[in-house]
PDB file of C-alpha atoms and ligand atoms in Angstrom:
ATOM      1  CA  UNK A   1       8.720  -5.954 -11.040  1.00 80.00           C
ATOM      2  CA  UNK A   2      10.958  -3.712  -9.140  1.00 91.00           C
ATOM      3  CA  UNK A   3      12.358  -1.493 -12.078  1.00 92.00           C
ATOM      4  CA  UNK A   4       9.861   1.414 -11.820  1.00 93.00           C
ATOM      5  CA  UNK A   5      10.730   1.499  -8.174  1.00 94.00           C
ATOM      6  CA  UNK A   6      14.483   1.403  -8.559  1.00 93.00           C
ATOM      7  CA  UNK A   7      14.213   3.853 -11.381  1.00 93.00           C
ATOM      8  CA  UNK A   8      12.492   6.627  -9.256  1.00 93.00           C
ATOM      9  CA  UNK A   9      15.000   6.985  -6.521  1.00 95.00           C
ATOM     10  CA  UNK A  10      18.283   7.633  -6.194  1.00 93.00           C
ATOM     11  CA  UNK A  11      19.295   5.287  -3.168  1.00 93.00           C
ATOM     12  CA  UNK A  12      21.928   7.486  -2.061  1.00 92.00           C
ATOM     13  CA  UNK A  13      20.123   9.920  -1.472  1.00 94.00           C
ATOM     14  CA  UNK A  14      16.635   8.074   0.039  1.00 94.00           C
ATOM     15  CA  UNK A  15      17.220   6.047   3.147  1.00 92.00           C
ATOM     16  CA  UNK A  16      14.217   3.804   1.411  1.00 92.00           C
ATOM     17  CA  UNK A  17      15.205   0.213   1.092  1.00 91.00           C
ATOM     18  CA  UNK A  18      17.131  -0.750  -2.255  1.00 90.00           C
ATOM     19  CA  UNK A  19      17.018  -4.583  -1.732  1.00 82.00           C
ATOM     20  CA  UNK A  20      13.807  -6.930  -1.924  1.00 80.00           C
ATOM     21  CA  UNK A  21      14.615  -8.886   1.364  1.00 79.00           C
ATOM     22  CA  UNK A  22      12.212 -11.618   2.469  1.00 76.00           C
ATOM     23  CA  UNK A  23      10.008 -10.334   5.083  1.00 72.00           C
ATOM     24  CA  UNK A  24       7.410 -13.299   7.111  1.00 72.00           C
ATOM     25  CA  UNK A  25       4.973 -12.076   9.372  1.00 69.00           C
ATOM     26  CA  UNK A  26       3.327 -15.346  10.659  1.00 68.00           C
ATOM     27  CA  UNK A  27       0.622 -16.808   9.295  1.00 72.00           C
ATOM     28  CA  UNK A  28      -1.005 -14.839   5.913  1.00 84.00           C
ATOM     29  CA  UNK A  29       0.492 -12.252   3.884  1.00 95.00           C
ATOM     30  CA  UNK A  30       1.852  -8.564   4.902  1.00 96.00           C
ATOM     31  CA  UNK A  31      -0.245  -5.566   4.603  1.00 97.00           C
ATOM     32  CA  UNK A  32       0.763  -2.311   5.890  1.00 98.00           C
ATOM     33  CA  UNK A  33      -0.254   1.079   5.570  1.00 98.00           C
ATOM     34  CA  UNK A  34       2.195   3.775   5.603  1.00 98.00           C
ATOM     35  CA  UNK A  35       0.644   7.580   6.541  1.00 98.00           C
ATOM     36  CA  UNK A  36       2.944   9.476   4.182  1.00 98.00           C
ATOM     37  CA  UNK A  37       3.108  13.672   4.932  1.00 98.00           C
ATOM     38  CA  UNK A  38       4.644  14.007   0.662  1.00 96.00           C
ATOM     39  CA  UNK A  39       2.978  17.221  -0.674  1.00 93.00           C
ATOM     40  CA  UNK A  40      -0.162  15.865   0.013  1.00 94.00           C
ATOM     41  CA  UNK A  41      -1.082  13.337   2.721  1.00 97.00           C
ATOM     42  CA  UNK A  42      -2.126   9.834   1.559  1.00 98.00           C
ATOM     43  CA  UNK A  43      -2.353   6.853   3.290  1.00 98.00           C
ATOM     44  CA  UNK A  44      -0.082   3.869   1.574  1.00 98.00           C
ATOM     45  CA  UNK A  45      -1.609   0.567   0.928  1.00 98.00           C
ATOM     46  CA  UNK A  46       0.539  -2.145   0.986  1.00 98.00           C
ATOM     47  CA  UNK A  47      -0.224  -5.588  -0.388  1.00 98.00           C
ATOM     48  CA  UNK A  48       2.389  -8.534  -0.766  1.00 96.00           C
ATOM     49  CA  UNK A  49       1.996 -10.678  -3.834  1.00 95.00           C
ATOM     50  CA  UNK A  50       4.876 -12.564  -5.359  1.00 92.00           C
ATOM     51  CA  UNK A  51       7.562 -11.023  -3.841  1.00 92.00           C
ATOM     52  CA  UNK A  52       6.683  -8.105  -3.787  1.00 95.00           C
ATOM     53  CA  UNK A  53       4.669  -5.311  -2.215  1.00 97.00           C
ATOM     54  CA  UNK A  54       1.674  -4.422  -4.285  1.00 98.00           C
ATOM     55  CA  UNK A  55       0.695  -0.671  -3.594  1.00 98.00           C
ATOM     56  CA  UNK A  56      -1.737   2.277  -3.817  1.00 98.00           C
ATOM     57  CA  UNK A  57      -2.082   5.786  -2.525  1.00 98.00           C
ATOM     58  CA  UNK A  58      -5.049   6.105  -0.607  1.00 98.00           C
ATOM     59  CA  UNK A  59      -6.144   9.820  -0.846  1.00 95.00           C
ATOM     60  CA  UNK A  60      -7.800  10.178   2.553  1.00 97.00           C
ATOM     61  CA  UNK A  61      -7.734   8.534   5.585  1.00 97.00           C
ATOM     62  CA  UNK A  62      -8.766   5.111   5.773  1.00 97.00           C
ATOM     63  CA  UNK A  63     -11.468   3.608   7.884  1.00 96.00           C
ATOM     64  CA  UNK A  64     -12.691   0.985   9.269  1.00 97.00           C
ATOM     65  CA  UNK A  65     -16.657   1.177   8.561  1.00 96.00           C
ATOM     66  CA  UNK A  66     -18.783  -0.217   6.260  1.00 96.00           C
ATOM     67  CA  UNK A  67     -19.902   2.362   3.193  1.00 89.00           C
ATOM     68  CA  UNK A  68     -16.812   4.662   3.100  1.00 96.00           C
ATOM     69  CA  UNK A  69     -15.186   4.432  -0.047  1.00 97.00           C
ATOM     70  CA  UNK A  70     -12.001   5.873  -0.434  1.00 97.00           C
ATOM     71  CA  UNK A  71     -10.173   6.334  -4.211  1.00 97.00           C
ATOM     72  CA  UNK A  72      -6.691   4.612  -4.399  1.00 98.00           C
ATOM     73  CA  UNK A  73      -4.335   4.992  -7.236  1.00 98.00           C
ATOM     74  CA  UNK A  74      -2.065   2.213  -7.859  1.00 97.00           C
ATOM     75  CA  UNK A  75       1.567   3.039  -7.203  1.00 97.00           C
ATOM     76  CA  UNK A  76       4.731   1.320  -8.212  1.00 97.00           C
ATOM     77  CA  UNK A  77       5.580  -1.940  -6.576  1.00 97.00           C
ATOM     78  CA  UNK A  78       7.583  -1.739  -3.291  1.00 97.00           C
ATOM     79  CA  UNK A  79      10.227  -4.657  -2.362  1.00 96.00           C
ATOM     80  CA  UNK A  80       8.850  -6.531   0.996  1.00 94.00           C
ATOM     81  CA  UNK A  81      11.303  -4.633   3.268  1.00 94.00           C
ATOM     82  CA  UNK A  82       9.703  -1.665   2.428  1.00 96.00           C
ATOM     83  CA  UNK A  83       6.264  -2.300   4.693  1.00 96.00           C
ATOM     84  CA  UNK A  84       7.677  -0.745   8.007  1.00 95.00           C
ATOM     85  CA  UNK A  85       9.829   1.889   6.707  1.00 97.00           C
ATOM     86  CA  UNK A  86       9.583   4.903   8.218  1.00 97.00           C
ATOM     87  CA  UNK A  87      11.879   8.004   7.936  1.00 97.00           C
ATOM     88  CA  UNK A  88      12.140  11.092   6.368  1.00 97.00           C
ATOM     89  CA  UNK A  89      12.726  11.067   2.592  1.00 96.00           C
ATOM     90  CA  UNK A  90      14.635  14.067   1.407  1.00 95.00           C
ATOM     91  CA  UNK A  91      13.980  17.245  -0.137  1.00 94.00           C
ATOM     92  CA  UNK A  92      14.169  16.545  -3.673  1.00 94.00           C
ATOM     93  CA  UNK A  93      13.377  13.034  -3.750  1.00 94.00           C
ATOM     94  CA  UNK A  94      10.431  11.011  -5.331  1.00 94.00           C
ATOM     95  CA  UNK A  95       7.991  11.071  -2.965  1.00 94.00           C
ATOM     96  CA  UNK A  96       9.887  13.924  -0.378  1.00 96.00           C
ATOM     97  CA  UNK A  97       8.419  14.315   2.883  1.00 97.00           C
ATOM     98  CA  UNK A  98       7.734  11.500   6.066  1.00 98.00           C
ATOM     99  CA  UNK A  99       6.687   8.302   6.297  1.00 98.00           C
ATOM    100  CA  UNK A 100       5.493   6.377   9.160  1.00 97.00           C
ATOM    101  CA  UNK A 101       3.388   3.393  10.136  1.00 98.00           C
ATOM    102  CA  UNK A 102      -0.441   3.545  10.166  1.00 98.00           C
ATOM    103  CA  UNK A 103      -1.102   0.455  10.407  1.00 98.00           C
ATOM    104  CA  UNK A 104       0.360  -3.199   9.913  1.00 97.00           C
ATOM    105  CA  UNK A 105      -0.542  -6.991  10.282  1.00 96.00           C
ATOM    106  CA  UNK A 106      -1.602  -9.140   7.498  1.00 96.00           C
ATOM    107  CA  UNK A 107      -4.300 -10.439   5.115  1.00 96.00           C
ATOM    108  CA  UNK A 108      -5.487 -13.370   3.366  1.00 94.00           C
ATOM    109  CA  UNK A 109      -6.593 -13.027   0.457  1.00 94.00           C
ATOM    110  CA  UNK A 110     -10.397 -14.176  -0.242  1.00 95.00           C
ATOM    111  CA  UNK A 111     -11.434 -13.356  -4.154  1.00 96.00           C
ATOM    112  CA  UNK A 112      -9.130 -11.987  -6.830  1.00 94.00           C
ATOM    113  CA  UNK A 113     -10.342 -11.409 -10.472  1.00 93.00           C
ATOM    114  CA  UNK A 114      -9.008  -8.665 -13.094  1.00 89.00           C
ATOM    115  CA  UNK A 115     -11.212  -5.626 -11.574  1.00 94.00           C
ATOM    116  CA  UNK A 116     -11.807  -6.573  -8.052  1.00 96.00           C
ATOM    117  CA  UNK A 117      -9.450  -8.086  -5.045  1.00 97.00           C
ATOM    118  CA  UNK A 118     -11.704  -9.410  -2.133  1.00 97.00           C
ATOM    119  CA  UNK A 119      -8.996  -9.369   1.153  1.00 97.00           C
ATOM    120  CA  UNK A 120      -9.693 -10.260   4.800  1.00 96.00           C
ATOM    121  CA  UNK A 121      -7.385  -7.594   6.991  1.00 97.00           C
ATOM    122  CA  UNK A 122      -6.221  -8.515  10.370  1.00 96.00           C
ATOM    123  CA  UNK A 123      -4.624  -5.178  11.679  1.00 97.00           C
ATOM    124  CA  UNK A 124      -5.092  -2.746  14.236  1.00 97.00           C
ATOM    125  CA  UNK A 125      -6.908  -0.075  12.183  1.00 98.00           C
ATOM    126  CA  UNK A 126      -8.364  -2.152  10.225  1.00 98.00           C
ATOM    127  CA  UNK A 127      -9.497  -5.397  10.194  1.00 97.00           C
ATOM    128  CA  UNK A 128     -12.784  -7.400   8.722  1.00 97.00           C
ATOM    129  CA  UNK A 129     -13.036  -7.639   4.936  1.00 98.00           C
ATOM    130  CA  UNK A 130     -12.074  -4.911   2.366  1.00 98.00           C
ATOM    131  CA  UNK A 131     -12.777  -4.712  -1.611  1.00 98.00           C
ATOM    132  CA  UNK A 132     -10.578  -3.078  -4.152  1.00 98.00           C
ATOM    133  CA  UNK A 133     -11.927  -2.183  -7.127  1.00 97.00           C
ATOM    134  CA  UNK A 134     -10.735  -0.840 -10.508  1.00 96.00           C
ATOM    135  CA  UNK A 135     -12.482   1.364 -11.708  1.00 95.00           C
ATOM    136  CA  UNK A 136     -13.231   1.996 -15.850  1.00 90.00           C
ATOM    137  CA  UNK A 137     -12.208   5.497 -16.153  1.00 86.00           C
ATOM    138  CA  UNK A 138      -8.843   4.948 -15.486  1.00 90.00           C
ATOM    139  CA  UNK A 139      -7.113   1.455 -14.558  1.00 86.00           C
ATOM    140  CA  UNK A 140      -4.555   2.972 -12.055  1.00 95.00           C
ATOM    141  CA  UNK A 141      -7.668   3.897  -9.772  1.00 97.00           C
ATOM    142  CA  UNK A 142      -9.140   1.610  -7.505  1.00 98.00           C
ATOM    143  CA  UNK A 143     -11.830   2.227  -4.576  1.00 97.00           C
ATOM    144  CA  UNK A 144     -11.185   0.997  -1.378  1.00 98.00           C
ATOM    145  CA  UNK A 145     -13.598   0.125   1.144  1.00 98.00           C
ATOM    146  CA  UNK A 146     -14.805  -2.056   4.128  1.00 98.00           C
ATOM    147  CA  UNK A 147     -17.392  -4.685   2.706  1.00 94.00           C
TER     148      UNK A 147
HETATM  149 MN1  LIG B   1       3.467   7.528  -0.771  1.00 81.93          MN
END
């Protein structure tokens, strides 16, 4: 689940976690978002799921009201120690440019089916119930949005 990851970075270079380490934030699962300043600002979704850190690229800033639908394209997945890095990636790199915490806490998840993930978010920023939805035009994009 990890190879696209490992394959886009060079972890000698990034000081982005290499390792999948186990990662338990008390009761439910992680979700973080990560504002990332690459070559253009998005706001990084992250879900855990198996192991791992399901994620998307939110285009614009996320928020925490009812009707605002934001698009976000589904990324690689991340390894759990990745939901509260923060640093600069380097000049060069996948994904070049800094990286720091938006928001973090965790989430339960309420409805899952192929096109549509139903999730209750207890964070700061957010929090309350949030849909993700795939959209038909292209299965990598997803809308976000308080329900
Ligand atoms: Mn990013």
């Amino acid at each position: 689940m990890l190879e696209e990851y490992k394959k886009k970075r060079d972890f000698s270079k990034t000081p982005e976690p290499s390792e999948n380490k186990s990662q338990k934030l008390g009761q439910g699962l992680i979700y973080s978002i990560q504002e990332h300043h690459a070559s253009h600002l998005h706001y990084d979704l992250r879900l855990e799921e198996n192991g791992v850190l399901k994620s998307w690229a939110i285009t614009k800033i996320p928020m925490n009201k009812q009707g605002i639908k934001r698009l976000a394209v589904q990324t690689e997945d991340h390894p759990l120690s990745y939901y509260n890095f923060e640093g600069e990636i380097p000049e060069g790199e996948y994904g070049a440019g800094t990286v720091h915490m938006w928001d973090l806490g965790t989430y339960i998840l309420k409805e899952k089916k192929e096109n549509l993930i139903k999730i209750e978010i207890k964070g700061k920023m957010l929090y309350g119930t949030f849909i993700l939805v795939k959209l038909r035009s292209d299965p990598k994009n997803w809308l976000f949005f308080k329900s």
